[in-house]
């Protein structure tokens, strides 16, 4: 069995070592143009040239949860696309969202600014019942985030494409549930995949439906937010601010208005990082399932886009 590895901006050597240890029977090598055809691929944001040459792949394993970069490419229809599910990312996502939520709710950002000025000043706590957290995307990561947020006794709303019933979550779904979901959510968290349907979803019209003082946490993909609309609603005072991990252009360009905005907190696409050991173990078990002809969790539905 031949496996080719092609992961942009990833240090290949440690991955190759771990993959060879986990799959001792396989011939695993780093892809170079002109490399012989492989049976399977392990990829992250590969170039189109990779799939133009590797047309016989039975499956390609994506070392991330989001497959938007992959689905922009032309890939042979017989190549099964399989993404990571959780692999250590769900707990990180829960940490990132809870950190941003609590920092805003408890005004720790304000206390940081005060401390820098040597200022001792206490602020009242707002009623938690008025801080419903709305989570867009109730998949592997969104459900973990919902559980973590509920631990702190915030009311939790969730929105997904298909109907769901989850303990402790007021669930909305589809276009018909979206406006009610937005109106009920003081803090909006996106853990949605990037698809044609979610592109520009958070724009002036939709973000205006959040209650006054709404706060946006985007840990999904930048293309979901119309950045100028978000900035305008913050500057007009309808929204209190945002914590953003992802942007339409990454890295966020120098001089972008968001870098210096006092109500926007920026992290460099680190909400949930791919963990090598967990990912290698998951790929090995998914590969065994593919070879045994069993259903593989994390198989991408290309028409749905995630
Ligand atoms: P899943 O596929 O498990 O979950 C996706 C969820 O989004 C599902 O609940 C799905 O609904 C919902 N959804 C999809 N399209 C729509 C739509 N049009 N309307 C309403 N709901 C929709 O994905 P994961 O939870 O594993 O990952 C989510 C995303 O998080 C990734 O695609 C990636 O972009 C992002 N991510 C970001 C990282 C970072 O560091 N910033 C790290 C890892 C992931 P349904 O349940 O009905 O199918
Ligand atoms: C992912 C990511 O999708 O790192 O896994 O953004």
Coordinates of C-alpha atoms and ligand atoms in Angstrom, one line a residue:
X1 CA 0.0 0.0 0.0
X2 CA 1.5 3.3 -1.1
X3 CA 0.6 6.5 0.8
X4 CA 1.5 10.0 -0.3
X5 CA 1.7 13.0 2.1
X6 CA 1.1 16.5 0.9
X7 CA 0.4 19.1 3.6
X8 CA 1.1 22.8 3.0
X9 CA 2.8 24.7 5.8
X10 CA 3.2 21.5 7.8
X11 CA 6.6 20.2 8.8
X12 CA 6.6 16.8 7.1
X13 CA 9.3 14.8 8.8
X14 CA 7.7 14.3 12.2
X15 CA 4.4 13.3 10.5
X16 CA 6.2 10.8 8.3
X17 CA 7.9 9.3 11.2
X18 CA 4.7 8.9 13.2
X19 CA 2.7 7.7 10.2
X20 CA 5.3 5.0 9.4
X21 CA 5.2 3.9 13.1
X22 CA 1.4 3.7 13.1
X23 CA 1.2 2.0 9.6
X24 CA 4.3 -0.2 9.4
X25 CA 3.1 -2.1 6.3
X26 CA 2.7 1.0 4.2
X27 CA 5.2 2.8 1.9
X28 CA 4.7 6.4 3.0
X29 CA 6.5 9.3 1.3
X30 CA 6.3 13.0 0.8
X31 CA 4.7 14.0 -2.4
X32 CA 6.8 15.6 -5.1
X33 CA 5.6 16.5 -8.6
X34 CA 6.1 13.4 -10.8
X35 CA 5.8 11.0 -7.8
X36 CA 4.4 7.5 -8.6
X37 CA 0.7 7.0 -8.1
X38 CA -0.4 6.2 -4.5
X39 CA -3.4 4.4 -3.1
X40 CA -4.1 6.9 -0.4
X41 CA -3.2 10.5 0.4
X42 CA -2.9 12.5 3.6
X43 CA -3.4 16.2 2.8
X44 CA -3.9 19.7 4.0
X45 CA -4.5 22.4 1.4
X46 CA -2.7 20.6 -1.4
X47 CA -2.3 22.3 -4.8
X48 CA -4.5 21.3 -7.8
X49 CA -1.4 19.8 -9.4
X50 CA -1.4 17.1 -6.6
X51 CA -4.9 15.8 -7.6
X52 CA -4.2 16.3 -11.3
X53 CA -1.4 13.7 -11.0
X54 CA -2.8 11.5 -8.2
X55 CA -6.0 10.5 -10.1
X56 CA -6.2 7.0 -8.8
X57 CA -6.5 7.6 -5.0
X58 CA -9.0 5.5 -3.2
X59 CA -9.2 8.0 -0.4
X60 CA -7.7 11.3 0.8
X61 CA -7.5 12.0 4.5
X62 CA -7.6 15.7 5.4
X63 CA -5.6 16.6 8.5
X64 CA -8.1 19.2 9.7
X65 CA -11.9 19.4 10.3
X66 CA -12.7 21.9 7.6
X67 CA -12.6 20.7 4.0
X68 CA -13.3 24.0 2.2
X69 CA -9.8 24.2 0.7
X70 CA -10.1 20.7 -0.6
X71 CA -13.5 21.1 -2.1
X72 CA -12.3 24.1 -4.2
X73 CA -10.1 21.6 -6.1
X74 CA -11.1 19.2 -8.9
X75 CA -10.7 15.7 -7.3
X76 CA -11.6 12.5 -9.1
X77 CA -15.1 11.5 -8.0
X78 CA -14.0 8.0 -6.9
X79 CA -11.6 9.4 -4.3
X80 CA -13.3 9.2 -0.9
X81 CA -12.7 12.4 1.1
X82 CA -12.3 11.9 4.8
X83 CA -11.8 14.6 7.4
X84 CA -10.7 14.6 11.1
X85 CA -13.5 14.5 13.6
X86 CA -12.5 15.9 16.9
X87 CA -9.0 14.3 17.2
X88 CA -8.3 16.5 20.1
X89 CA -9.8 19.7 18.5
X90 CA -13.2 19.7 20.3
X91 CA -11.7 20.4 23.8
X92 CA -9.6 23.2 22.3
X93 CA -12.6 24.7 20.6
X94 CA -14.5 24.6 23.8
X95 CA -11.6 26.4 25.6
X96 CA -11.3 29.1 23.0
X97 CA -15.0 29.9 22.9
X98 CA -15.4 29.8 26.7
X99 CA -12.3 32.0 27.1
X100 CA -13.7 34.6 24.7
X101 CA -17.2 34.4 26.2
X102 CA -16.1 34.8 29.8
X103 CA -13.6 37.4 29.0
X104 CA -16.4 39.5 27.5
X105 CA -19.1 38.6 29.9
X106 CA -17.0 39.2 33.1
X107 CA -15.3 42.3 31.5
X108 CA -11.8 40.9 32.0
X109 CA -10.8 42.9 28.9
X110 CA -11.9 46.1 30.7
X111 CA -10.0 45.0 33.8
X112 CA -6.8 44.4 31.7
X113 CA -7.1 47.9 30.3
X114 CA -7.7 49.3 33.8
X115 CA -4.7 47.5 35.2
X116 CA -2.5 48.9 32.5
X117 CA -3.5 52.3 33.8
X118 CA -3.2 51.4 37.5
X119 CA -6.9 51.8 38.0
X120 CA -8.9 49.9 40.8
X121 CA -12.5 50.0 39.7
X122 CA -15.2 47.2 40.1
X123 CA -18.1 46.8 37.6
X124 CA -21.4 45.0 38.3
X125 CA -22.1 41.6 36.8
X126 CA -24.9 41.5 34.2
X127 CA -27.6 38.9 34.7
X128 CA -26.4 35.6 33.1
X129 CA -30.0 34.9 31.9
X130 CA -29.6 37.9 29.6
X131 CA -26.5 36.3 28.0
X132 CA -27.9 33.5 26.0
X133 CA -25.1 32.0 23.8
X134 CA -26.2 30.9 20.3
X135 CA -24.0 28.3 18.6
X136 CA -24.2 28.1 14.9
X137 CA -23.2 24.5 13.9
X138 CA -24.0 21.6 16.1
X139 CA -21.6 19.1 14.7
X140 CA -18.6 17.4 16.4
X141 CA -17.1 20.7 17.5
X142 CA -20.3 22.7 18.1
X143 CA -21.9 20.1 20.4
X144 CA -18.7 20.1 22.5
X145 CA -18.8 23.9 22.7
X146 CA -22.4 23.8 23.7
X147 CA -21.7 21.4 26.6
X148 CA -18.8 23.5 27.8
X149 CA -20.8 26.8 27.7
X150 CA -23.8 25.1 29.5
X151 CA -21.4 24.2 32.3
X152 CA -21.2 27.9 33.2
X153 CA -25.0 28.1 33.4
X154 CA -25.4 30.4 30.3
X155 CA -28.6 29.7 28.4
X156 CA -27.6 27.9 25.2
X157 CA -29.2 28.1 21.8
X158 CA -28.1 26.0 18.8
X159 CA -28.6 26.2 15.1
X160 CA -28.0 23.5 12.5
X161 CA -29.1 22.5 9.0
X162 CA -31.2 19.5 10.2
X163 CA -33.4 19.4 13.3
X164 CA -31.7 18.3 16.6
X165 CA -32.6 17.5 20.1
X166 CA -29.8 18.1 22.6
X167 CA -30.0 18.2 26.4
X168 CA -29.8 21.7 27.7
X169 CA -29.8 23.3 24.2
X170 CA -32.7 25.2 22.6
X171 CA -32.4 23.9 19.1
X172 CA -33.3 25.8 15.9
X173 CA -32.7 24.7 12.4
X174 CA -32.7 25.8 8.8
X175 CA -33.5 29.1 7.2
X176 CA -36.9 29.1 8.9
X177 CA -35.3 29.0 12.3
X178 CA -32.5 31.4 11.7
X179 CA -34.1 34.8 12.6
X180 CA -35.6 33.5 15.8
X181 CA -32.3 31.9 16.7
X182 CA -30.5 35.2 16.1
X183 CA -33.0 37.3 18.1
X184 CA -32.7 34.9 21.1
X185 CA -28.8 35.0 21.2
X186 CA -26.8 37.7 22.9
X187 CA -23.5 36.0 22.0
X188 CA -23.2 34.5 18.6
X189 CA -20.6 31.7 18.0
X190 CA -19.9 30.3 14.6
X191 CA -18.6 26.7 14.4
X192 CA -20.1 26.2 10.9
X193 CA -18.2 24.8 7.9
X194 CA -17.4 27.1 5.0
X195 CA -19.9 26.2 2.2
X196 CA -21.6 28.2 -0.5
X197 CA -24.6 28.4 1.9
X198 CA -22.6 29.8 4.8
X199 CA -20.6 32.3 2.8
X200 CA -21.4 35.9 3.9
X201 CA -24.1 34.6 6.3
X202 CA -23.2 37.1 8.9
X203 CA -23.9 40.4 7.3
X204 CA -25.6 43.7 8.2
X205 CA -29.1 42.1 7.8
X206 CA -28.4 39.0 9.9
X207 CA -26.1 40.6 12.5
X208 CA -28.7 43.4 13.1
X209 CA -31.1 40.8 14.4
X210 CA -28.9 40.0 17.4
X211 CA -30.1 41.9 20.5
X212 CA -28.4 45.3 21.1
X213 CA -25.1 44.6 22.9
X214 CA -24.6 41.4 20.9
X215 CA -21.1 39.9 20.7
X216 CA -19.7 37.7 17.9
X217 CA -17.2 34.9 18.3
X218 CA -16.0 33.4 15.0
X219 CA -13.9 30.3 15.3
X220 CA -15.0 28.7 12.0
X221 CA -14.1 30.4 8.7
X222 CA -13.6 34.1 7.8
X223 CA -15.7 34.0 4.7
X224 CA -18.9 33.6 6.8
X225 CA -18.6 37.2 8.0
X226 CA -18.9 40.4 5.9
X227 CA -16.2 42.2 7.8
X228 CA -17.2 45.7 6.9
X229 CA -20.7 45.1 8.1
X230 CA -19.5 43.7 11.4
X231 CA -17.2 46.7 11.9
X232 CA -20.0 49.1 11.1
X233 CA -22.4 47.5 13.6
X234 CA -19.8 47.6 16.3
X235 CA -18.9 51.3 15.5
X236 CA -22.6 52.2 15.5
X237 CA -23.0 50.6 18.9
X238 CA -25.4 47.9 18.0
X239 CA -22.8 45.2 18.7
X240 CA -20.5 45.3 21.7
X241 CA -17.6 43.7 19.9
X242 CA -16.1 40.5 18.5
X243 CA -13.5 37.8 19.1
X244 CA -12.3 36.6 15.8
X245 CA -9.9 33.7 15.1
X246 CA -10.5 33.5 11.3
X247 CA -10.6 36.1 8.6
X248 CA -11.4 36.4 4.9
X249 CA -7.7 36.9 4.2
X250 CA -5.3 35.0 6.3
X251 CA -2.9 36.1 7.7
X252 CA -5.0 39.3 8.4
X253 CA -3.2 41.9 6.4
X254 CA -1.1 44.6 8.1
X255 CA -3.0 47.8 8.6
X256 CA -6.4 46.0 8.5
X257 CA -8.9 48.0 10.5
X258 CA -9.6 45.1 12.8
X259 CA -6.0 44.9 14.1
X260 CA -6.3 48.1 16.1
X261 CA -10.0 48.0 16.9
X262 CA -10.5 48.3 20.7
X263 CA -13.6 46.1 20.6
X264 CA -12.1 43.3 18.5
X265 CA -9.9 40.5 19.9
X266 CA -7.8 38.7 17.3
X267 CA -6.2 35.3 17.4
X268 CA -4.3 33.8 14.4
X269 CA -6.5 30.8 13.4
X270 CA -5.5 28.8 16.5
X271 CA -9.0 28.1 18.0
X272 CA -8.3 24.4 17.6
X273 CA -5.0 23.1 16.3
X274 CA -4.4 19.8 14.6
X275 CA -2.7 17.5 17.1
X276 CA -0.3 15.0 15.4
X277 CA -0.5 12.0 17.7
X278 CA -4.3 12.1 17.9
X279 CA -4.6 12.7 14.1
X280 CA -2.2 9.9 13.1
X281 CA -4.1 7.4 15.4
X282 CA -7.4 8.5 13.9
X283 CA -6.2 8.3 10.3
X284 CA -4.8 4.8 10.9
X285 CA -8.2 3.6 12.3
X286 CA -10.2 5.3 9.5
X287 CA -7.8 3.8 6.9
X288 CA -8.5 0.3 8.4
X289 CA -12.2 1.0 8.1
X290 CA -11.9 2.0 4.4
X291 CA -9.9 -1.1 3.7
X292 CA -12.5 -3.3 5.4
X293 CA -15.3 -1.6 3.4
X294 CA -16.9 -0.3 6.6
X295 CA -18.6 3.1 7.0
X296 CA -16.0 5.8 7.9
X297 CA -16.9 8.6 10.3
X298 CA -15.9 12.0 8.9
X299 CA -16.6 11.0 5.3
X300 CA -17.3 14.2 3.4
X301 CA -20.5 14.7 1.5
X302 CA -19.3 16.6 -1.5
X303 CA -22.8 17.9 -2.5
X304 CA -23.5 19.2 1.0
X305 CA -20.0 20.7 1.2
X306 CA -18.9 19.4 4.6
Ligands
LIG1 P1 -19.3 19.1 11.5 O1 -19.5 18.7 10.0 O2 -19.3 18.0 12.5 O3 -20.5 20.0 11.9 C1 -21.0 21.1 11.1 C2 -22.3 21.6 11.7 O4 -22.7 22.8 10.9 C3 -23.5 20.6 11.6 O5 -24.2 20.7 12.8 C4 -24.3 21.1 10.4 O6 -25.7 20.8 10.5 C5 -24.1 22.6 10.5 N1 -24.3 23.3 9.2 C6 -23.6 23.1 8.1 N2 -24.2 23.9 7.1 C7 -25.2 24.5 7.7 C8 -26.1 25.5 7.2 N3 -26.2 25.9 5.9 N4 -27.1 25.9 8.0 C9 -27.1 25.5 9.3 N5 -26.2 24.6 9.9 C10 -25.3 24.1 9.0 O7 -18.0 20.0 11.6 P2 -17.1 20.3 12.8 O8 -17.9 20.6 14.0 O9 -16.1 19.1 12.9 O10 -16.3 21.5 12.3 C11 -16.9 22.8 12.0 C12 -16.0 23.8 11.4 O11 -15.1 24.3 12.3 C13 -15.0 23.2 10.3 O12 -15.7 23.0 9.1 C14 -14.0 24.3 10.2 O13 -14.3 25.2 9.3 C15 -14.0 24.9 11.6 N6 -12.7 24.7 12.3 C16 -12.0 25.8 12.7 C17 -10.8 25.6 13.4 C18 -10.0 26.8 13.9 O14 -8.9 26.6 14.5 N7 -10.5 28.0 13.7 C19 -10.3 24.3 13.7 C20 -11.2 23.2 13.4 C21 -12.3 23.5 12.7 P3 -26.2 19.3 10.5 O15 -25.9 18.8 11.8 O16 -27.7 19.5 10.3 O17 -25.5 18.6 9.4
LIG2 C1 -9.5 22.9 10.6 C2 -8.7 24.1 10.9 O1 -10.5 23.0 9.8 O2 -7.6 23.9 11.4 O3 -9.2 21.8 11.1 O4 -9.2 25.2 10.7

